[in-house]
PDB file of C-alpha atoms in Angstrom:
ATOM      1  CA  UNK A 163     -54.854   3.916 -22.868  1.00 40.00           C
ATOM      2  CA  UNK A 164     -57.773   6.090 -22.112  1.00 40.00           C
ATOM      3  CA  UNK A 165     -60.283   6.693 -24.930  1.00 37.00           C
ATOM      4  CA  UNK A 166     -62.777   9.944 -24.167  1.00 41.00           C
ATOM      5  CA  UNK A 167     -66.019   9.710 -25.787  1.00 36.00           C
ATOM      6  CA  UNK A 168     -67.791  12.707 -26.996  1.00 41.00           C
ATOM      7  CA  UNK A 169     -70.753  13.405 -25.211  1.00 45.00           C
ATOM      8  CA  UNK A 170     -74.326  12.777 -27.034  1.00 40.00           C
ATOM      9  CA  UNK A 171     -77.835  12.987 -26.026  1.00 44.00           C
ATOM     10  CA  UNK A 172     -78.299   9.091 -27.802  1.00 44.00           C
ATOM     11  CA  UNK A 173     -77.376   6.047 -26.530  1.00 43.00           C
ATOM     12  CA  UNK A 174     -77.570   4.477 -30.262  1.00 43.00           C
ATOM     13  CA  UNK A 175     -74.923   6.854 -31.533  1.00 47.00           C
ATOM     14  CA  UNK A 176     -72.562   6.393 -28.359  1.00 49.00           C
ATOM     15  CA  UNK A 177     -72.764   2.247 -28.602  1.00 44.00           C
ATOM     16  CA  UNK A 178     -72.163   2.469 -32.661  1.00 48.00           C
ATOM     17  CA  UNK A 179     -68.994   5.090 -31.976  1.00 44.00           C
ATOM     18  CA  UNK A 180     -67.922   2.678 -29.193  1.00 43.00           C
ATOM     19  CA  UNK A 181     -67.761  -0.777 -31.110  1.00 43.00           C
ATOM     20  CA  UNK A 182     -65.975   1.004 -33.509  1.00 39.00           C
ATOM     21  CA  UNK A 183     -63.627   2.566 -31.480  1.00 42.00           C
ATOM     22  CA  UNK A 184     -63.074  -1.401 -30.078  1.00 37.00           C
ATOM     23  CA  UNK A 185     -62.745  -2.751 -33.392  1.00 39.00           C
ATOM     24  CA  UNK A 186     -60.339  -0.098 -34.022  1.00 37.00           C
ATOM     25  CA  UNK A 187     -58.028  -1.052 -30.816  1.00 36.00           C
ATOM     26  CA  UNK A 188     -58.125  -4.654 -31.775  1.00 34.00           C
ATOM     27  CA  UNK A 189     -57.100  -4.594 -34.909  1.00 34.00           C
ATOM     28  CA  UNK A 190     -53.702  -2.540 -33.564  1.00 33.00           C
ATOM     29  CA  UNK A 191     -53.242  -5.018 -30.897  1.00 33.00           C
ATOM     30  CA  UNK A 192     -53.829  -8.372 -32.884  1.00 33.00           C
ATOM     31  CA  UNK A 193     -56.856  -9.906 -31.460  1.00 31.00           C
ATOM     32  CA  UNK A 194     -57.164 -13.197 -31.048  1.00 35.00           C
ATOM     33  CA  UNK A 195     -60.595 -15.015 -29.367  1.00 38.00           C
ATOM     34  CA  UNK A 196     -59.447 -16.862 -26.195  1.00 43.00           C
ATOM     35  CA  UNK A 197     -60.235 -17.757 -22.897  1.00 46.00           C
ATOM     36  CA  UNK A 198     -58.829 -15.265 -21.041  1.00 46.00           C
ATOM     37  CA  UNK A 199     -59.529 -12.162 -23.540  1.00 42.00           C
ATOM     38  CA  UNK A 200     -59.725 -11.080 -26.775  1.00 31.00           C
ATOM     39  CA  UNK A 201     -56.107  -9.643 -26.999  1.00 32.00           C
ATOM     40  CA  UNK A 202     -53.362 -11.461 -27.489  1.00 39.00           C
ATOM     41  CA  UNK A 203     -50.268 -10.419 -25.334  1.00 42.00           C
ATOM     42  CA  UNK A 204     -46.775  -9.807 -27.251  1.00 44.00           C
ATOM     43  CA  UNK A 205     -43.408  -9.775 -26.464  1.00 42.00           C
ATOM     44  CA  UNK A 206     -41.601  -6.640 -26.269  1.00 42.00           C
ATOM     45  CA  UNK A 207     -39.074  -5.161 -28.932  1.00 44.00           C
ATOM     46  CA  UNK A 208     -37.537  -7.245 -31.771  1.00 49.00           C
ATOM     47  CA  UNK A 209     -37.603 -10.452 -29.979  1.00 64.00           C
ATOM     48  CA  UNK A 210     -37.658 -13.447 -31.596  1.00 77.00           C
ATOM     49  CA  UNK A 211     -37.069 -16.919 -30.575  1.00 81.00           C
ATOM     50  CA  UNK A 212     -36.638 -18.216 -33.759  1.00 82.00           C
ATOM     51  CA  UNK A 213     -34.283 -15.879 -35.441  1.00 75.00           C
ATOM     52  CA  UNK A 214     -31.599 -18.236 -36.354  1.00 74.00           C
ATOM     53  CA  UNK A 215     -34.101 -21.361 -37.729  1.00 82.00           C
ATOM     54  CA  UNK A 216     -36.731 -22.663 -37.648  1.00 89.00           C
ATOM     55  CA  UNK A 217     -37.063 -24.566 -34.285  1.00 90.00           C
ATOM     56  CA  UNK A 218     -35.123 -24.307 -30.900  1.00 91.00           C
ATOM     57  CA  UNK A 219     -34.308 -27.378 -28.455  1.00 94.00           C
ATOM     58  CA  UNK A 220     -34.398 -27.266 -24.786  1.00 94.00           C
ATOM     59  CA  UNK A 221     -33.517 -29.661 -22.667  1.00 95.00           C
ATOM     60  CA  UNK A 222     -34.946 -29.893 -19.428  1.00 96.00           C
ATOM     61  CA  UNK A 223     -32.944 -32.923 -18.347  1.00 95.00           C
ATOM     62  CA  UNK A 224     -29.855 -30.712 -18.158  1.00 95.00           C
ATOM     63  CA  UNK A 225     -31.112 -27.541 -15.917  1.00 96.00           C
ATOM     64  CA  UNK A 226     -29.776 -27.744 -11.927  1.00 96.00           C
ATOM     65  CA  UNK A 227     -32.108 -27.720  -9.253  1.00 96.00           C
ATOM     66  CA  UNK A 228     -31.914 -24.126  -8.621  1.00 97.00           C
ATOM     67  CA  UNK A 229     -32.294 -23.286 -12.168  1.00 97.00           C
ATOM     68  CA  UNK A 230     -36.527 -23.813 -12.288  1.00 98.00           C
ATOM     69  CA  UNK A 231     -39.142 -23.856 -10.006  1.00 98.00           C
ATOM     70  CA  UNK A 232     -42.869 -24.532  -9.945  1.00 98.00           C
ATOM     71  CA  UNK A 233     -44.496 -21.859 -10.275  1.00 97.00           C
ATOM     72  CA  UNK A 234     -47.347 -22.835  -7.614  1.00 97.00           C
ATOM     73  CA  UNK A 235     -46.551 -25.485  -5.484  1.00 94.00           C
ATOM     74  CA  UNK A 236     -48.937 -28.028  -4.457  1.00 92.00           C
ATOM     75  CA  UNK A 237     -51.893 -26.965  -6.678  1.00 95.00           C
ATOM     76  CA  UNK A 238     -53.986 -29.349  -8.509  1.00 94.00           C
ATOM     77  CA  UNK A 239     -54.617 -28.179 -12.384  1.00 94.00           C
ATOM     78  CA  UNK A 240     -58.770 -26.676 -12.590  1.00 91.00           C
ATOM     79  CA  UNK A 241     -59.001 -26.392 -16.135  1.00 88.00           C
ATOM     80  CA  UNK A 242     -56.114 -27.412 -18.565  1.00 90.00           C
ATOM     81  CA  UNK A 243     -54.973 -26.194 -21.891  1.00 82.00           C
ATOM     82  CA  UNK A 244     -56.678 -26.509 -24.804  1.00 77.00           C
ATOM     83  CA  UNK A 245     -60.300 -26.004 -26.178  1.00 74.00           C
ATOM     84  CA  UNK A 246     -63.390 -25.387 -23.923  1.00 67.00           C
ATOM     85  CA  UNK A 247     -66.162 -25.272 -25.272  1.00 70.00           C
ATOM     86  CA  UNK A 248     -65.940 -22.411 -28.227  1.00 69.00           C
ATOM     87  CA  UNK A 249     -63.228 -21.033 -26.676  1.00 75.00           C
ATOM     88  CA  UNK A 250     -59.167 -21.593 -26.362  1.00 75.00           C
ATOM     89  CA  UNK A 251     -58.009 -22.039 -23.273  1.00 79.00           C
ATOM     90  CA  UNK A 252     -54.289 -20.963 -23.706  1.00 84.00           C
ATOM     91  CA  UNK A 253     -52.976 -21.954 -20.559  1.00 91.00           C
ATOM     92  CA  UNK A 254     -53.070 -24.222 -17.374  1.00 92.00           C
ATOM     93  CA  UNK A 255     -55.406 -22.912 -14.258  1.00 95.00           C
ATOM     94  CA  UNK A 256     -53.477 -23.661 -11.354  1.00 96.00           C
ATOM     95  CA  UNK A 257     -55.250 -23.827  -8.192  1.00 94.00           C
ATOM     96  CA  UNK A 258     -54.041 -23.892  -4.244  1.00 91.00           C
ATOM     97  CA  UNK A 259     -55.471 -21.357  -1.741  1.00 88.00           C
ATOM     98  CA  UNK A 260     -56.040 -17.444  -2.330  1.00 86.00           C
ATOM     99  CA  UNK A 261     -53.018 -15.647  -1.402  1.00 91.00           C
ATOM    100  CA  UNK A 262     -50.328 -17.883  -2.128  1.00 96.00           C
ATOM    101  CA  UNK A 263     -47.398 -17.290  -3.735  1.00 97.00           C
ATOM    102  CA  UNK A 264     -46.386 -17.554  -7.210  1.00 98.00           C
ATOM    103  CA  UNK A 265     -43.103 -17.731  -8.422  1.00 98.00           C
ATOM    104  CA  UNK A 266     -41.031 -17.428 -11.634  1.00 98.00           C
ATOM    105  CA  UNK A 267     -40.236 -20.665 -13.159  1.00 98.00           C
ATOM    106  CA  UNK A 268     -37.019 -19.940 -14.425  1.00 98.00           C
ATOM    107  CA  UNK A 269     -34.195 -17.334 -14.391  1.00 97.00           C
ATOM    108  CA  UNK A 270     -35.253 -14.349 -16.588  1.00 97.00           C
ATOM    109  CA  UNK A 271     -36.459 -10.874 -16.957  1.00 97.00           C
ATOM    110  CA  UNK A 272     -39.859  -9.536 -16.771  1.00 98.00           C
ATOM    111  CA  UNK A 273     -41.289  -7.395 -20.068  1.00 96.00           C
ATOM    112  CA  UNK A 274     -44.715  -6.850 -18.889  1.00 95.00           C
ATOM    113  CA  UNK A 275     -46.658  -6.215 -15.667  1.00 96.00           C
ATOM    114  CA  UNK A 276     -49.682  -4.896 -14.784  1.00 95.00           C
ATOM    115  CA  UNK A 277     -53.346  -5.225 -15.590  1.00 94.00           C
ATOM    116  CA  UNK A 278     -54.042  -6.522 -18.617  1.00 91.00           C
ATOM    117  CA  UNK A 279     -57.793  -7.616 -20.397  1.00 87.00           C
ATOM    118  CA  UNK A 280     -59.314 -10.684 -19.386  1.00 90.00           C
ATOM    119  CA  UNK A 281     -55.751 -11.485 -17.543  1.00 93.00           C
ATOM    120  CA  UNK A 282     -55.925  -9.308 -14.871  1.00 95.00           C
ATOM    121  CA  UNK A 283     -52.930  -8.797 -13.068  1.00 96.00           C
ATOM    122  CA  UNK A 284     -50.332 -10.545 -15.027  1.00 96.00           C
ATOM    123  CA  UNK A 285     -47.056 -10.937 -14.951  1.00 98.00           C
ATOM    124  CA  UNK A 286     -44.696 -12.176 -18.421  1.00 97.00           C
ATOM    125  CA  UNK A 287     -40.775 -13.234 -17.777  1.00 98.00           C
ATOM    126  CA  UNK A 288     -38.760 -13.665 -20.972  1.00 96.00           C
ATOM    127  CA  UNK A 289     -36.130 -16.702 -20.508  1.00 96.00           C
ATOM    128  CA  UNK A 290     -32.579 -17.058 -22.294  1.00 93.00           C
ATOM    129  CA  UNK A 291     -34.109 -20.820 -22.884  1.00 93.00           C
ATOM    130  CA  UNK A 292     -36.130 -19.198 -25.331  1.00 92.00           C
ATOM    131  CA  UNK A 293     -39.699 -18.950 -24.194  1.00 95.00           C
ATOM    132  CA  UNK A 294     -41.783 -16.634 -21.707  1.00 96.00           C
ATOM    133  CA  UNK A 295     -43.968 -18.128 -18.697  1.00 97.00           C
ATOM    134  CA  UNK A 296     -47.217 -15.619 -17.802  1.00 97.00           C
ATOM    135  CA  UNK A 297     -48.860 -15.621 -15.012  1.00 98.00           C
ATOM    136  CA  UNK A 298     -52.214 -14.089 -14.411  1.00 95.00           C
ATOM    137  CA  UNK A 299     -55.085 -13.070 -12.021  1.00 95.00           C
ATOM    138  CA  UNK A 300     -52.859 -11.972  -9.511  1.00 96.00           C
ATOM    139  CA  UNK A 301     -54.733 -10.212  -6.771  1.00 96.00           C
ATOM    140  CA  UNK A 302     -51.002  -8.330  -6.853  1.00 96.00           C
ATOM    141  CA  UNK A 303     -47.765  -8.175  -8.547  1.00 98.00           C
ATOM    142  CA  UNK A 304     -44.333  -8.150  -7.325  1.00 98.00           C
ATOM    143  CA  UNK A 305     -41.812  -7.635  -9.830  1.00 98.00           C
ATOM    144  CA  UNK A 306     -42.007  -4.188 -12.133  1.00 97.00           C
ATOM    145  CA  UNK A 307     -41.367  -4.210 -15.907  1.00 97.00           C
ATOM    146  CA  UNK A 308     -37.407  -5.220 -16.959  1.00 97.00           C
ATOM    147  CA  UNK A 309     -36.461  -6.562 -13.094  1.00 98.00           C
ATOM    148  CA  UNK A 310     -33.929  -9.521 -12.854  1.00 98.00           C
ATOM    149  CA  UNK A 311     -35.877 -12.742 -11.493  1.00 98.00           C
ATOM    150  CA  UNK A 312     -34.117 -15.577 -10.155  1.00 98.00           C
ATOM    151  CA  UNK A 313     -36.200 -18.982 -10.480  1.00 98.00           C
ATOM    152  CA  UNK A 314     -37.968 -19.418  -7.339  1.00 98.00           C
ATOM    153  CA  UNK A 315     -38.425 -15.850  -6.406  1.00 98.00           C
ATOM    154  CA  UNK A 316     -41.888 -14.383  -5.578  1.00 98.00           C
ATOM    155  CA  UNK A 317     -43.409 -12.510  -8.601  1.00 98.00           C
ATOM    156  CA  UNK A 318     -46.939 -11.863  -7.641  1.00 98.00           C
ATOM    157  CA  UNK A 319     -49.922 -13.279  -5.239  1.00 97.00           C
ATOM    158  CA  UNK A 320     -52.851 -15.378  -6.188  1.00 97.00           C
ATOM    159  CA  UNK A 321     -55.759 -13.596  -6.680  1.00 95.00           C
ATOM    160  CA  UNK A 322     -59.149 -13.729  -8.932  1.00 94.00           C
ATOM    161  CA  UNK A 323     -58.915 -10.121 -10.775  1.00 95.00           C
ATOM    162  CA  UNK A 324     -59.826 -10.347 -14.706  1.00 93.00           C
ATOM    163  CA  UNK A 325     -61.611 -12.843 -16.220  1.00 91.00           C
ATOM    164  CA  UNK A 326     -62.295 -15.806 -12.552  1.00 91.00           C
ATOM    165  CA  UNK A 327     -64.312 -16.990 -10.843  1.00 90.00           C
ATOM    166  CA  UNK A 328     -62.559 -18.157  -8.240  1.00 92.00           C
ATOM    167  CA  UNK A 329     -58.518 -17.530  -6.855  1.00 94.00           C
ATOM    168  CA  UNK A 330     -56.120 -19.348  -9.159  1.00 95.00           C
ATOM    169  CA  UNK A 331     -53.268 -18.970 -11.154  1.00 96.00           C
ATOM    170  CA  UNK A 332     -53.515 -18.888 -15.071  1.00 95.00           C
ATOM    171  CA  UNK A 333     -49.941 -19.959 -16.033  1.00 97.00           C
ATOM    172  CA  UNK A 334     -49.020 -19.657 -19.512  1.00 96.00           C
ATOM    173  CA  UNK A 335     -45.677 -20.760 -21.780  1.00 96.00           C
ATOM    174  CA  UNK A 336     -45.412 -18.827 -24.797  1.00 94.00           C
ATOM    175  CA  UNK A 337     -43.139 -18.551 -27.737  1.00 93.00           C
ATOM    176  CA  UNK A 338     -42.745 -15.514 -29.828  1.00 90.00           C
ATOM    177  CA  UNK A 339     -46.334 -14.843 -28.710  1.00 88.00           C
ATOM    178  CA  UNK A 340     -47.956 -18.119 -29.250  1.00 90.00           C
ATOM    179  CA  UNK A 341     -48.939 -20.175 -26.265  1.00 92.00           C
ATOM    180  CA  UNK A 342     -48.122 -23.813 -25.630  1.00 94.00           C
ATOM    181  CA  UNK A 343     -49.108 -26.084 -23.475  1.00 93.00           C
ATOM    182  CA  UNK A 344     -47.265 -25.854 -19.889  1.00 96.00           C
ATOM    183  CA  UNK A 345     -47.176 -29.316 -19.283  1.00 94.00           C
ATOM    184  CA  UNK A 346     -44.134 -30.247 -21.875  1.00 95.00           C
ATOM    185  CA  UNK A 347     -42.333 -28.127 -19.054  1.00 97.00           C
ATOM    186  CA  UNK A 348     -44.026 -29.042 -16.224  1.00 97.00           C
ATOM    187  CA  UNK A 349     -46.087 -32.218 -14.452  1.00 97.00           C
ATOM    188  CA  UNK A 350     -48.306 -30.330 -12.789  1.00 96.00           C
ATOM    189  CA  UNK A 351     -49.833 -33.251 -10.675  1.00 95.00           C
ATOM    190  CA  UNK A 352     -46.477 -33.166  -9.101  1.00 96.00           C
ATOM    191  CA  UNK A 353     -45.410 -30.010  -9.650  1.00 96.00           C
ATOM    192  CA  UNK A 354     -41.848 -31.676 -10.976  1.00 97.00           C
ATOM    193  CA  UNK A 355     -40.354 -30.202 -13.950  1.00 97.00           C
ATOM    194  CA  UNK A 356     -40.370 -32.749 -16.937  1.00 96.00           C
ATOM    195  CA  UNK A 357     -36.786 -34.400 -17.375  1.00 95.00           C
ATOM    196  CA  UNK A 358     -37.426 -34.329 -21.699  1.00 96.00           C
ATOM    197  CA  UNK A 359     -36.470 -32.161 -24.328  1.00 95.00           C
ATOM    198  CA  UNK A 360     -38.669 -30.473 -26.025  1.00 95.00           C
ATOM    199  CA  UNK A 361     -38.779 -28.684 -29.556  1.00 95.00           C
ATOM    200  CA  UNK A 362     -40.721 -25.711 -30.365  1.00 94.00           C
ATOM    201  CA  UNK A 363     -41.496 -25.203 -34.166  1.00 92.00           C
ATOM    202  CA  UNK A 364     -42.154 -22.057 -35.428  1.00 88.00           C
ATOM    203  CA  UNK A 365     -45.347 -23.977 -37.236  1.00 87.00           C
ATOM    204  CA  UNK A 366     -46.745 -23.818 -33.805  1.00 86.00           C
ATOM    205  CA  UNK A 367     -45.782 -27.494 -33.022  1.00 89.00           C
ATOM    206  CA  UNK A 368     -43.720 -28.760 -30.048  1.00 92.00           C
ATOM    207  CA  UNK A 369     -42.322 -32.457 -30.014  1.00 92.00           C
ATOM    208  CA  UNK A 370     -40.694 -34.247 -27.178  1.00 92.00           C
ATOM    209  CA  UNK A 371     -37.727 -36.391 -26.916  1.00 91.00           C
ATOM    210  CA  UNK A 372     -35.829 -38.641 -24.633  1.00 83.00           C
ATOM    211  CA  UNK A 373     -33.240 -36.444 -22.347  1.00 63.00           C
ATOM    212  CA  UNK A 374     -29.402 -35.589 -24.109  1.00 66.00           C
TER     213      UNK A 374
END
């Protein structure tokens, strides 16, 4: 979205027409403070993971090889989710070498690509296990918006654009729009997918379990 400012001989007036303009756009968008931005990314049409309860199971334990991947492959973790400093950090920074590949994490299609706030390049696949993985600061993207993804496939290329200070990938699991934290799904320090279950509420809570 482009907004065109009228022109004005003061700068007072053109800052006080521009917050408001901001305040405006984030209110329509649903802000929310985080890390990454202050917008918080959505799924696409009338999605919704929890549309027959209240929670959804998925068990990890039961997925073939081929069926998930690591989305980045021999990185180390730079920053984890959760809280840093004032801020949420609402995913896990994934770090290998500039220009490496990232790949989808599981079977899916994607409902959003291109640059987006703080985010950069991103890219969001929606999975039939019920959740979306994101993946962000891409110095490019791969996929386009609705493509097919097999687990494994290339979907964009580390970069730093957005909100970095350095090349690495901000990967991201999110339910009906609300992050969680990647590592029920993954162990990043060996970049193994977990062999649990895992429940996601629609409180916002996720619990674990031993595998079916």
């Amino acid at each position: 979205m482009t907004l065109k400012m009228p022109h004005t001989t003061k700068k007072t007036s053109e800052h006080r027409l521009l917050a408001v303009l901001v305040a405006l756009l984030l209110a329509v968008t649903g802000a929310a403070q985080t890390e990454e931005g202050s917008v918080r990314m959505e799924g696409t049409g009338t999605y919704s993971a929890f549309a027959d309860g209240r929670s959804f199971t998925v068990h990890l334990a039961l997925l073939r090889p081929d069926e998930w991947c690591h989305p980045l492959k021999g990185s180390r973790v730079l920053s984890p989710f959760g809280n840093r400093g004032e801020r949420r950090h609402t995913g896990t920074d994934l770090k290998t070498t500039a220009h490496d590949t990232i790949r989808a994490a599981f079977d899916g299609v994607v409902t959003q690509q291109g640059p987006f706030s703080g985010y950069g390049n991103c890219v969001v696949v929606r999975h039939s296990l019920g959740f979306e993985t994101l993946y962000s600061h891409n110095s490019r993207n791969l996929v386009r918006r609705g493509q097919q993804v097999r687990a494994g496939q290339p979907v964009a290329i580390v970069g730093r654009t957005g909100r970095a200070t350095t090349e690495h990938l901000h990967f991201e699991v999110r339910v009906d729009g609300r992050p969680y934290n990647s590592e029920l799904i993954f162990d990043h320090a060996t970049s193994q997918l977990r062999r649990h279950s895992v429940t996601f509420r629609k409180s916002g809570q996720a619990t674990i379990s031993a595998k079916p």
